[in-house]
Amino acid sequence: MDSKRTYPAKPDSVYFFGTCLVESAYPQAGMAAMRLLKEEGLRVVFPRQQTCCGQPAYNSGFAEEARQVARTQLAAFPRDYPVVVPSGSCAGMMRHHYPYLFAGRPEWEQTRRFAERVFEFTEFMRHVMGATFEDKGPPLRVTWHSSCHAMREMQVTEDSKALLRQLGRVELIELEREDECCGFGGTFAVKQPAISSAMVYDKTEDIRQTGAERVIAGDCGCLLNITGNLEHRHIPVRGQHIAEFIWERTHA
Amino acid sequence: MPETQPFDFKANIKKALADKQLGKNLKSAMDGLRVKRRAVFADTDELAALRAQGEAVKQRALSRLPELLTQLEAKCTANGIQVHWAETVEEANRTVLNIMQRHDATLMVKGKSMLSEEMGLNHFLEDQGQEVLETDLGEFIIQLAGEPPSHIIVPAVHKNKDQIARIFQEKIPDTPYTEDVDALNAIARKTLRQKFFSGQVGLSGVNFAVAETGTLCLVENEGNGRMCTTVPPVHIAVMGLEKVVEKLEEVPPLLRLLTGSATGQLITTYFNMITSPRRPGEKDGPLEVHLLILDNGRSAILDDPELRRSLQCIRCGTCLNHCPVYVRIGGHAYGFVYPGPIGEVITPQFEGLEKAGDLASASSLCQACGEVCPVKIPLPDLIRRMRREGVGQGEDGCVRGFGTKRHLLEVLAWKAWALVNRYPRLNAINNLVLSRVGNRMPRLGPLAAWTTGRTAPRFAPKSLHQLADEEGLPHA
Ligand code: SF4
């Protein structure tokens, strides 16, 4: 996690791993990401066998259950295409935690090689595809929320923001406490609801202070948490996944 | 630490979150400490190199611990320091008491030591009729207030100036109320000064113990540590057995990491290196120096290569300062001596999971702690490990109370989850159900917790799989 990774040349085909939250709650974000990848000239493969990266169980102490589910993903992405993931957290799970989860087991070598080809969506767009965007939308003020795993595990916060900054009429107003967790933490939000709520209140307060009309994020877990609290507090700021936002701005 | 009531984490958290003053005090103090740390480690490459060095020093020492401890004992003994070993806190406390009794001592002046908190030493000695005085300013304040430390470096960080002024006014005779910091310092100084000269025994912790020279290193800012270790005729140093390092030359990088991480200082005002009692012909220094080395569950941790890493800790406290949970609830809510991320990792190991396993739930695994730890302890991995040990899935179940946090409903829920996510067909059905009835689920259990501060999640009418099919995206 300490050194910057080196990126491969542009491939012909990529796999897309949608994540379980995009699957059921934010499918439009997943579709937008896949369409943006297609616009880069890629063949986007969406294996139907995919489910969840396994992180919820892994973080809750149920490693065996996480392993069982991880095996389904390992089997779902057999070719050596890059695996693009519209979430820093799920990408971090597959890239950094799969090898840990399978350490000392027969699948270790396989997971290590698999981890090598896992990319978070914005880092892939920036570093592998060198994507450029033309903003067609009206002037808009947005703020950006980075998930902790995008920031500290995948270290792709700058990639996400670099993509946003390409959008000429979008003004990016940064949060005052950008590096602070929104309080989602998967099962943390239900195991420690009081602390989690206190954290998300502070996050949405920070968002409100920016005066932005939208909060853009690269992780649907955070979005679920943040927009849930914004709505709860009747703060009229909309939350959106970065892929969906870029798609909207470039196809207005 | 002796507890008066059973540990109720939920209740503690609720109480802490309701205390708005506490929240304010913590936020401003932690913000300040973080800014100072960042400034002193502005060169990120240098920091990365230092952290790697610090980690290596501690790992090397831990891998040769028995040998280094033997060497330390031999060197100390040769230098005239009397070495004592204790496996449990009871033994450790008895040893300290025996030394005091041998000298007919009635007053101990103490420098700051988290290990002595772990021992519950103050309570123990007071129960035996001894007087114990904390001389670190923060410790002095909370001793007056009758509270345990809420932070391992800044023990009174939960109190602001006004609250301290009130404590001084109430607890120190003839003291007027003043919020003037210099005046408050002067009051503490005056009260403590007299006692330094009447205490027969001084106690201190140890930050690093050097095996090759038998040197005990003590880091502090107020000079009270130096007073405690030089003025009274007897000095007792207490250390956990993980504090030993091999060489003197390994201390500077650790010291730089410790002071930079703890308080954002390049160096503290005082750095004491204690190698012997007063030697013939010397005019000052204690006549006797004792070193007490405590195990209290540490050697059991050593055997497991992953858990062992929790013993790398140099108690800098920066994982607390960066923890979004600690910053909001403070140290007391954690219920045991060590709060914050490091507390979540070592307390269950020291106290057992049954008692302290819930601590591991107090993390969103945001990794802020792991990112800043000066000796690169993988705190998030270790927190996950405690969760695994709690539900009975540790690699080999070596933490006491293994599996005691296993609840049938939760186990069943994860089994069901795994089933649905192992078999794509089941997953498709599950997603279909979610899209149809997910938005009308009763607000029970997890959903009730979720909706305390948020609206319920909304499931999309069509899943990503369905949309991908409609768009004709290739399967392989
Ligand atoms: S775990 Fe690391 S950051 Fe926390 S107190 Fe110990 S050394 Fe410092």
XYZ file of C-alpha atoms and ligand atoms in Angstrom:
736
model
C 0.000 0.000 0.000
C 2.994 2.285 0.347
C 4.293 2.494 -3.179
C 2.557 3.884 -6.218
C 1.524 1.161 -8.610
C 2.616 0.904 -12.217
C -0.118 0.717 -14.811
C -0.436 -1.577 -17.821
C -0.961 -0.509 -21.437
C -4.515 -0.052 -22.732
C -6.207 -3.447 -23.053
C -8.877 -4.452 -25.591
C -11.249 -5.925 -23.058
C -11.995 -5.287 -19.408
C -14.076 -7.020 -16.828
C -16.501 -4.980 -14.819
C -17.218 -5.946 -11.227
C -20.355 -4.048 -10.246
C -20.332 -4.549 -6.433
C -23.377 -5.661 -4.474
C -24.517 -2.157 -3.577
C -24.407 -0.936 -7.164
C -26.196 -4.135 -8.130
C -29.230 -3.497 -5.979
C -29.268 0.193 -5.063
C -27.187 2.129 -7.614
C -27.350 0.186 -10.896
C -27.309 3.439 -12.898
C -23.838 4.182 -11.527
C -22.653 0.803 -12.763
C -24.210 1.302 -16.187
C -22.664 4.763 -16.481
C -19.239 3.387 -15.615
C -19.550 0.609 -18.182
C -20.735 3.043 -20.860
C -17.818 5.357 -20.152
C -15.445 2.416 -20.482
C -17.095 1.463 -23.776
C -16.653 5.004 -25.042
C -12.944 4.536 -24.520
C -13.136 1.781 -27.121
C -13.066 -1.099 -24.673
C -15.002 -4.307 -24.859
C -16.684 -4.377 -21.452
C -17.389 -7.826 -20.128
C -19.893 -8.204 -17.317
C -19.657 -11.743 -15.949
C -23.082 -12.760 -14.682
C -21.602 -15.040 -12.025
C -20.353 -12.104 -9.943
C -21.955 -11.240 -6.604
C -20.193 -9.439 -3.739
C -16.513 -8.993 -2.927
C -17.039 -10.475 0.544
C -16.024 -7.456 2.536
C -19.110 -7.271 4.788
C -18.376 -10.684 6.285
C -14.621 -10.149 6.278
C -14.911 -6.958 8.315
C -17.341 -8.579 10.726
C -14.990 -11.405 11.634
C -16.617 -14.044 9.437
C -13.557 -14.830 7.370
C -14.670 -18.290 6.271
C -17.911 -16.931 4.824
C -15.923 -14.149 3.139
C -13.607 -16.743 1.602
C -16.512 -18.748 0.242
C -17.900 -15.677 -1.467
C -14.480 -14.512 -2.658
C -14.041 -17.863 -4.428
C -17.154 -17.162 -6.464
C -15.566 -13.913 -7.679
C -12.227 -15.571 -8.415
C -14.096 -18.020 -10.613
C -16.185 -15.324 -12.277
C -13.191 -13.411 -13.697
C -10.961 -16.139 -15.168
C -9.200 -14.336 -18.043
C -6.344 -11.931 -17.520
C -8.424 -8.834 -18.344
C -8.230 -5.947 -15.893
C -11.088 -5.975 -13.373
C -12.555 -2.479 -13.062
C -14.491 -1.728 -9.897
C -16.639 1.380 -9.300
C -15.710 1.428 -5.598
C -12.461 2.124 -3.775
C -13.592 -0.055 -0.930
C -14.484 -3.186 -2.897
C -11.420 -2.709 -5.103
C -9.316 -2.459 -1.934
C -10.865 -5.654 -0.626
C -9.995 -7.564 -3.791
C -6.607 -5.993 -4.280
C -5.266 -5.861 -0.744
C -7.320 -8.244 1.359
C -7.859 -11.249 -0.882
C -4.189 -12.197 -0.634
C -4.403 -11.821 3.154
C -7.617 -13.824 3.313
C -6.058 -16.694 1.374
C -2.574 -16.558 2.871
C -1.226 -20.064 3.333
C -4.060 -21.602 1.281
C -4.028 -23.235 -2.141
C -5.698 -20.209 -3.771
C -3.040 -17.785 -2.555
C -1.083 -17.594 -5.803
C -4.300 -17.196 -7.775
C -5.550 -14.389 -5.522
C -2.226 -12.623 -5.716
C -2.351 -12.593 -9.497
C -6.009 -11.624 -9.434
C -5.264 -8.731 -7.061
C -2.699 -7.395 -9.519
C -5.370 -6.749 -12.123
C -7.949 -5.073 -9.884
C -8.425 -1.350 -10.530
C -10.681 1.253 -9.051
C -12.738 2.900 -11.811
C -11.269 6.441 -11.677
C -7.658 5.294 -11.429
C -8.248 3.052 -14.415
C -9.825 5.848 -16.440
C -7.013 8.233 -15.610
C -3.891 6.105 -15.675
C -4.678 3.281 -18.051
C -7.094 4.951 -20.451
C -5.917 8.553 -20.137
C -9.566 9.513 -20.533
C -10.501 13.110 -21.367
C -13.982 14.558 -21.025
C -15.846 17.446 -22.538
C -18.266 19.032 -20.126
C -21.647 19.746 -21.704
C -23.622 20.564 -18.587
C -24.597 23.905 -17.043
C -22.401 25.509 -14.379
C -22.588 23.528 -11.137
C -20.940 23.585 -7.732
C -20.060 20.177 -6.323
C -18.046 18.768 -3.493
C -16.182 15.499 -3.342
C -16.225 12.794 -0.702
C -13.536 10.159 -0.763
C -14.083 6.804 0.870
C -11.409 5.874 3.388
C -10.406 2.832 1.383
C -10.183 4.809 -1.866
C -7.954 7.254 -0.010
C -5.798 5.024 2.184
C -5.849 1.617 0.509
C -6.232 2.294 -3.192
C -4.836 5.841 -2.916
C -6.942 7.067 -5.810
C -8.471 10.243 -4.385
C -6.355 12.407 -6.656
C -7.406 10.350 -9.664
C -11.085 10.896 -8.937
C -10.583 14.601 -8.418
C -8.466 14.887 -11.554
C -11.383 13.500 -13.564
C -13.789 15.956 -11.944
C -11.459 18.855 -12.670
C -11.635 18.061 -16.358
C -15.246 19.146 -16.280
C -14.924 22.806 -17.268
C -18.134 24.132 -15.814
C -18.064 22.144 -12.634
C -16.641 23.975 -9.650
C -15.150 21.564 -7.135
C -15.310 22.869 -3.581
C -13.333 20.660 -1.255
C -14.519 19.564 2.153
C -12.810 20.996 5.182
C -12.288 17.558 6.712
C -11.992 15.497 3.604
C -9.825 12.833 5.191
C -12.364 11.997 7.887
C -14.525 8.894 7.637
C -18.258 9.423 6.960
C -19.122 6.741 9.503
C -20.396 4.065 7.142
C -17.956 1.248 7.775
C -20.365 -1.456 6.581
C -21.715 -3.260 9.624
C -20.172 -0.553 11.830
C -23.200 1.606 10.991
C -25.522 -0.981 12.528
C -23.218 -2.254 15.290
C -22.357 1.214 16.539
C -25.255 3.306 15.241
C -24.757 6.163 17.702
C -21.120 6.788 16.808
C -21.786 6.213 13.133
C -24.614 8.770 13.221
C -22.423 11.316 14.975
C -19.833 10.849 12.246
C -22.228 11.198 9.345
C -23.807 14.288 10.920
C -20.402 15.946 10.966
C -19.797 14.871 7.381
C -23.083 16.255 6.078
C -22.523 19.444 8.044
C -19.187 19.840 6.276
C -20.948 19.175 2.958
C -23.615 21.775 3.737
C -20.973 24.363 4.598
C -19.437 24.115 1.121
C -22.644 25.401 -0.454
C -22.336 22.721 -3.129
C -25.449 21.484 -4.886
C -24.177 17.946 -5.184
C -21.823 15.663 -3.369
C -19.971 13.307 -5.669
C -18.394 10.103 -4.373
C -16.744 7.005 -5.731
C -18.229 4.590 -3.229
C -21.878 3.688 -2.918
C -21.577 2.661 0.724
C -20.600 6.192 1.652
C -23.283 7.566 -0.673
C -25.968 5.465 0.951
C -24.878 6.755 4.325
C -24.390 10.387 3.373
C -27.514 10.833 1.252
C -29.525 8.943 3.872
C -28.444 11.488 6.460
C -28.865 14.475 4.118
C -32.452 13.380 3.501
C -33.014 12.685 7.160
C -31.940 16.254 7.912
C -33.750 17.734 4.907
C -30.564 19.177 3.478
C -31.196 19.657 -0.240
C -27.886 18.353 -1.550
C -27.986 15.464 -3.967
C -25.479 12.625 -3.835
C -24.208 10.927 -6.942
C -21.606 8.375 -7.950
C -18.764 9.854 -9.977
C -19.355 7.600 -12.999
C -22.995 8.589 -13.224
C -22.059 12.230 -12.780
C -19.420 12.200 -15.529
C -21.804 10.388 -17.854
C -24.475 13.011 -17.204
C -22.051 15.915 -17.760
C -20.645 14.521 -20.979
C -24.021 13.568 -22.494
C -26.202 16.512 -21.542
C -7.621 -1.453 36.425
C -10.128 -2.388 39.096
C -13.625 -1.804 37.799
C -16.457 -0.854 40.023
C -19.184 -1.671 37.517
C -19.285 -4.181 34.682
C -18.228 -2.741 31.359
C -21.213 -1.487 29.381
C -19.803 -0.090 26.166
C -23.129 0.979 24.678
C -24.096 2.949 27.772
C -20.663 4.561 27.983
C -20.870 5.621 24.354
C -24.310 7.087 24.796
C -23.179 9.075 27.797
C -20.042 10.325 26.042
C -21.890 11.393 22.914
C -24.429 13.294 24.992
C -21.678 15.290 26.699
C -21.277 18.215 24.307
C -18.515 19.842 26.337
C -16.499 16.640 26.168
C -16.941 16.545 22.412
C -15.710 20.114 22.088
C -12.700 19.588 24.337
C -11.662 16.468 22.483
C -12.130 17.942 19.051
C -10.034 21.008 19.673
C -7.274 19.081 21.447
C -7.093 16.320 18.835
C -7.165 18.790 15.946
C -4.235 20.602 17.533
C -2.213 17.439 18.041
C -2.818 16.284 14.492
C -1.739 19.599 13.002
C 1.437 19.592 15.068
C 2.255 16.053 14.099
C 1.785 16.769 10.439
C 4.080 19.801 10.677
C 6.890 17.882 12.332
C 6.648 15.077 9.780
C 6.260 17.362 6.774
C 8.785 15.359 4.769
C 6.759 12.287 3.858
C 9.716 10.365 2.452
C 11.668 10.887 5.637
C 8.669 9.758 7.648
C 8.248 6.629 5.549
C 11.913 5.746 6.062
C 11.721 6.434 9.794
C 8.598 4.322 10.213
C 10.224 1.434 8.411
C 13.247 1.804 10.675
C 11.107 1.990 13.825
C 9.136 -1.058 12.810
C 12.302 -3.004 12.075
C 13.882 -2.134 15.418
C 10.816 -3.226 17.354
C 10.293 -6.378 15.316
C 13.896 -7.373 15.722
C 13.686 -6.872 19.459
C 10.461 -8.870 19.731
C 11.923 -11.746 17.760
C 14.761 -12.031 20.280
C 12.896 -10.961 23.368
C 13.990 -13.598 25.909
C 17.623 -13.106 24.975
C 17.418 -9.299 25.142
C 15.603 -9.339 28.459
C 18.274 -11.589 29.909
C 20.928 -9.228 28.621
C 19.065 -6.239 30.034
C 18.818 -7.884 33.437
C 22.519 -8.730 33.451
C 23.555 -5.216 32.424
C 21.240 -3.508 34.878
C 22.402 -5.738 37.688
C 26.039 -5.041 36.837
C 25.208 -1.311 36.885
C 23.661 -1.607 40.335
C 19.998 -1.582 39.312
C 17.909 -4.240 41.054
C 15.740 -6.136 38.596
C 12.394 -7.720 39.509
C 10.090 -9.815 37.362
C 6.325 -10.053 37.633
C 3.999 -12.250 35.678
C 0.798 -10.656 36.898
C -0.236 -7.212 38.094
C -0.792 -8.635 41.576
C 2.820 -9.732 41.732
C 3.952 -6.398 40.365
C 1.971 -4.415 42.907
C 3.279 -6.578 45.768
C 6.827 -6.045 44.605
C 6.382 -2.283 44.643
C 4.747 -2.395 48.065
C 7.535 -4.559 49.461
C 10.147 -2.084 48.324
C 8.212 0.760 49.913
C 7.786 -1.150 53.147
C 11.442 -2.057 53.309
C 12.189 1.668 53.315
C 9.368 2.556 55.695
C 8.037 4.727 52.933
C 4.628 6.348 53.176
C 4.638 8.628 50.166
C 5.287 7.780 46.538
C 5.743 10.505 43.936
C 4.899 9.246 40.493
C 5.865 10.235 37.013
C 3.458 9.367 34.249
C 3.247 5.637 33.598
C 0.510 3.822 31.693
C 1.860 0.530 32.962
C 1.141 1.623 36.515
C -2.421 2.304 35.354
C -2.528 -1.206 33.931
C -1.395 -2.440 37.346
C -3.998 -0.360 39.158
C -1.067 0.619 41.340
C -2.519 3.761 42.878
C -5.615 1.995 44.156
C -3.589 -0.906 45.409
C -1.130 1.249 47.343
C -3.840 3.499 48.708
C -5.722 0.449 49.958
C -2.517 -0.450 51.782
C -2.472 2.933 53.449
C 0.174 4.484 51.248
C -0.010 7.968 49.836
C 0.529 8.213 46.092
C 0.936 11.476 44.265
C 0.816 11.894 40.508
C 3.230 14.617 39.461
C 2.629 14.846 35.732
C 0.335 17.855 35.390
C -2.376 15.991 33.501
C -2.223 13.026 35.851
C -2.240 15.399 38.832
C -5.449 16.998 37.550
C -7.301 13.734 37.063
C -6.032 12.344 40.342
C -7.589 15.355 42.033
C -10.782 14.744 40.074
C -10.744 11.045 40.970
C -10.768 9.924 37.353
C -8.621 7.575 35.278
C -6.666 8.969 32.305
C -8.704 9.410 29.144
C -5.693 9.385 26.823
C -2.354 7.632 27.050
C -0.278 10.773 26.426
C -2.543 13.631 27.502
C -4.492 12.055 30.360
C -6.638 15.095 31.171
C -7.371 15.985 27.565
C -11.103 15.651 28.210
C -11.015 18.654 30.527
C -10.811 22.267 29.466
C -9.293 25.192 31.333
C -12.467 26.148 33.198
C -13.019 22.611 34.393
C -9.414 22.401 35.606
C -9.749 25.756 37.355
C -12.786 24.454 39.207
C -11.025 21.224 40.230
C -8.064 23.171 41.612
C -10.322 25.532 43.488
C -12.292 22.669 45.031
C -9.505 20.231 45.774
C -6.433 22.275 46.655
C -6.832 24.192 49.917
C -6.720 27.996 49.720
C -6.829 28.105 45.950
C -8.817 30.846 44.225
C -10.611 30.202 40.939
C -8.438 31.248 38.025
C -8.486 30.397 34.337
C -5.072 31.886 33.795
C -2.873 29.056 32.494
C 0.319 30.404 34.048
C -1.410 30.795 37.381
C -2.791 27.245 37.174
C 0.656 25.923 36.365
C 2.116 27.826 39.291
C -0.470 26.355 41.659
C 0.333 22.816 40.547
C 4.032 23.484 40.719
C 3.882 24.840 44.213
C 1.752 21.946 45.456
C 4.000 19.352 43.856
C 7.362 20.894 44.775
C 6.934 20.319 48.478
C 5.971 16.724 47.910
C 8.950 15.877 45.717
C 11.168 16.424 48.711
C 9.085 14.427 51.157
C 8.415 11.390 48.921
C 10.653 8.479 49.909
C 10.015 6.598 46.713
C 9.752 7.864 43.162
C 8.117 5.797 40.442
C 8.421 6.170 36.709
C 7.661 4.294 33.542
C 10.194 3.385 30.867
C 9.926 4.307 27.198
C 12.862 2.251 25.980
C 15.167 -0.087 27.879
C 18.474 -0.704 26.142
C 19.773 -4.251 26.552
C 23.403 -3.669 25.557
C 23.960 -0.885 28.118
C 21.219 -1.429 30.686
C 19.932 2.100 30.096
C 16.376 3.108 30.970
C 15.106 5.922 28.747
C 12.342 8.192 29.912
C 10.718 10.845 27.746
C 8.869 13.779 29.317
C 8.201 17.496 29.079
C 7.659 18.780 32.564
C 10.760 17.788 34.463
C 8.612 15.921 36.966
C 9.992 12.676 35.618
C 13.493 13.827 36.384
C 12.412 14.902 39.861
C 10.754 11.548 40.568
C 13.797 9.641 39.402
C 16.465 11.719 41.126
C 15.129 13.361 44.266
C 13.652 10.522 46.349
C 16.198 8.066 47.770
C 14.533 5.156 45.971
C 13.499 5.032 42.329
C 11.299 2.264 40.938
C 10.963 2.033 37.171
C 8.177 -0.151 35.795
C 8.089 -1.495 32.263
C 6.170 -3.966 30.136
C 8.538 -6.572 28.800
C 8.105 -5.331 25.216
C 9.959 -2.105 25.956
C 13.408 -3.574 25.499
C 15.508 -2.744 22.436
C 18.915 -4.124 21.673
C 21.201 -1.184 21.051
C 21.591 2.390 22.140
C 21.870 3.468 18.510
C 18.329 2.189 17.938
C 16.885 4.712 20.341
C 17.205 7.947 18.296
C 14.847 6.911 15.475
C 12.324 5.578 17.992
C 12.593 8.747 20.030
C 12.040 10.905 16.975
C 9.000 8.811 16.035
C 7.636 8.904 19.557
C 7.881 12.639 20.211
C 6.808 13.571 16.693
C 3.784 11.270 16.798
C 2.772 11.990 20.364
C 2.990 15.760 20.609
C 4.408 16.970 17.312
C 7.714 17.810 18.947
C 11.132 17.283 17.436
C 12.367 16.484 20.902
C 10.835 16.711 24.336
C 12.079 19.127 26.973
C 13.511 16.264 28.996
C 15.021 12.993 27.921
C 16.305 10.980 30.849
C 18.759 8.122 30.499
C 19.093 6.209 33.725
C 21.900 3.714 34.061
C 22.560 3.300 37.765
C 21.819 4.544 41.259
C 24.016 7.236 42.768
C 27.623 6.148 42.594
C 30.200 6.706 45.304
C 31.345 10.311 45.209
C 28.255 11.548 43.342
C 26.241 14.265 45.039
C 22.767 13.402 43.877
C 20.582 10.692 42.436
C 18.661 7.907 44.151
C 20.489 5.512 46.443
C 18.566 2.586 45.021
C 17.121 1.978 41.583
C 14.711 -0.886 40.915
C 13.489 -2.076 37.554
C 10.254 -4.024 37.535
C 9.524 -5.951 34.334
C 5.909 -7.008 33.918
C 4.470 -9.638 31.629
C 0.699 -9.507 32.259
C -0.261 -11.520 29.208
C 2.375 -10.150 26.847
C 4.452 -13.283 26.437
C 1.350 -15.192 25.333
C 0.892 -12.681 22.518
C 4.464 -13.218 21.357
C 3.809 -16.681 19.995
C 1.393 -15.530 17.310
C 3.187 -13.730 14.478
C 0.219 -11.458 13.756
C -0.772 -10.656 17.323
C 2.864 -10.110 18.230
C 2.816 -6.957 16.184
C 0.614 -5.311 18.797
C 3.679 -5.406 21.071
C 5.551 -3.071 18.735
C 3.540 -0.212 20.241
C 5.560 2.669 21.670
C 2.442 4.228 23.268
C 2.596 7.457 21.301
C -1.174 7.880 21.291
C -1.392 9.149 17.741
C -3.774 6.374 16.722
C -6.176 7.809 19.296
C -5.725 11.329 17.958
C -6.568 10.219 14.446
C -9.426 7.885 15.308
C -12.841 9.318 14.402
C -14.395 7.156 17.110
C -11.985 8.113 19.898
C -12.309 11.791 18.996
C -16.057 11.557 19.534
C -16.310 9.414 22.652
C -13.025 9.998 24.493
C -11.024 7.509 26.508
C -13.325 6.822 29.446
C -16.017 5.264 27.275
C -13.652 2.437 26.385
C -13.838 1.321 29.987
C -10.272 0.016 30.313
C -6.801 1.513 30.598
C -5.926 1.736 26.912
C -8.519 3.412 24.698
C -8.683 3.995 20.953
C -7.451 1.642 18.243
C -4.526 0.240 20.228
C -6.890 -0.365 23.142
C -9.289 -2.245 20.867
C -6.401 -4.493 19.955
C -4.563 -5.076 23.227
C -7.361 -4.878 25.784
C -9.190 -7.961 24.484
C -5.844 -9.781 24.524
C -5.040 -8.732 28.092
C -8.536 -8.968 29.562
C -10.076 -11.669 27.390
C -12.701 -11.366 24.690
C -15.621 -12.111 26.916
C -14.967 -8.992 28.934
C -13.479 -6.703 26.347
C -14.270 -8.177 22.926
C -16.933 -5.551 22.208
C -14.212 -2.926 21.965
C -13.340 -4.190 18.500
C -16.734 -3.044 17.241
C -15.773 0.591 17.768
C -14.082 1.019 14.423
C -15.306 1.852 10.945
C -11.986 0.400 9.733
C -11.242 3.738 8.120
C -7.536 2.937 8.511
C -6.563 6.369 9.781
C -4.808 4.646 12.703
C -2.832 2.241 10.558
C -1.767 5.091 8.329
C -0.177 7.097 11.136
C 1.172 4.464 13.526
C 4.896 5.263 13.782
C 5.899 1.609 14.049
C 3.481 0.441 11.368
C 1.265 -1.760 13.474
C -1.497 -2.984 11.135
C -4.184 -1.830 13.553
C -7.150 -2.363 11.200
C -5.999 -5.931 10.472
C -5.633 -6.562 14.179
C -9.078 -5.109 14.914
C -10.496 -7.495 12.320
C -8.519 -10.285 13.957
C -10.148 -9.473 17.316
C -13.543 -9.629 15.627
C -12.650 -13.017 14.165
C -11.435 -14.283 17.524
C -14.632 -12.949 19.083
C -16.928 -14.893 16.765
C -14.716 -17.950 16.875
C -12.817 -17.648 13.610
C -9.291 -16.732 14.667
C -6.555 -18.565 12.830
C -5.907 -20.728 15.838
C -8.018 -19.137 18.485
C -5.294 -17.963 20.780
C -7.037 -15.032 22.422
C -8.716 -15.837 25.712
C -12.475 -15.959 25.349
C -12.263 -17.176 21.750
C -15.755 -17.385 20.285
C -17.497 -15.771 23.230
C -18.912 -13.021 21.013
C -20.589 -15.542 18.777
C -24.333 -15.004 18.570
C -26.493 -17.546 16.855
C -28.588 -15.045 14.913
C -25.543 -13.298 13.567
C -23.903 -16.575 12.595
C -27.048 -17.633 10.751
C -27.293 -14.284 9.020
C -23.742 -14.579 7.679
C -24.289 -18.167 6.659
C -27.343 -17.089 4.693
C -25.427 -14.170 3.243
C -22.618 -16.465 2.138
C -25.080 -18.853 0.543
C -26.753 -16.104 -1.458
C -23.430 -14.668 -2.552
C -21.812 -17.979 -3.419
C -24.450 -19.064 -5.844
C -25.235 -16.526 -8.554
C -28.710 -17.973 -9.128
C -29.672 -17.513 -5.520
C -28.176 -14.063 -5.744
C -30.401 -13.176 -8.673
C -33.489 -14.268 -6.733
C -32.338 -12.333 -3.714
C -31.873 -9.197 -5.801
C -35.276 -9.637 -7.341
C -36.840 -9.865 -3.891
C -34.914 -6.801 -2.746
C -36.109 -4.779 -5.714
C -39.729 -5.774 -5.038
C -40.029 -5.618 -1.286
C -36.690 -4.147 -0.154
C -38.160 -0.676 0.100
C -41.000 -1.858 2.331
C -38.972 -3.791 4.861
C -40.004 -3.308 8.480
C -37.567 -1.162 10.439
C -36.290 -3.867 12.727
C -32.832 -4.974 13.771
C -30.103 -3.580 11.540
C -32.526 -1.377 9.648
C -33.743 0.182 12.886
C -30.150 1.009 13.781
C -29.505 2.399 10.332
C -32.546 4.657 10.361
C -31.627 6.337 13.647
C -29.796 8.946 11.606
C -30.668 8.184 8.014
C -33.538 7.420 5.707
C -33.866 3.760 4.734
C -31.844 2.595 1.723
C -33.823 2.441 -1.504
C -33.469 -0.473 -3.837
C -33.610 0.092 -7.577
C -36.474 -1.424 -9.591
C -33.973 -3.152 -11.877
C -30.664 -4.623 -10.812
C -27.353 -4.069 -12.573
C -27.554 -7.627 -13.910
C -30.917 -6.882 -15.506
C -29.691 -3.618 -17.011
C -26.546 -5.298 -18.309
C -28.718 -7.953 -19.983
C -30.915 -5.288 -21.547
C -27.851 -3.514 -22.882
C -26.524 -6.784 -24.252
C -23.184 -6.646 -22.464
C -21.019 -9.720 -23.063
C -20.822 -12.392 -20.391
C -17.275 -13.500 -21.045
S -0.459 1.558 18.154
Fe 0.989 2.835 17.025
S -0.058 4.824 16.918
Fe -1.103 3.673 18.525
S -0.090 4.245 20.412
Fe 0.950 2.409 19.674
S 2.663 3.172 18.480
Fe 1.267 4.882 18.729
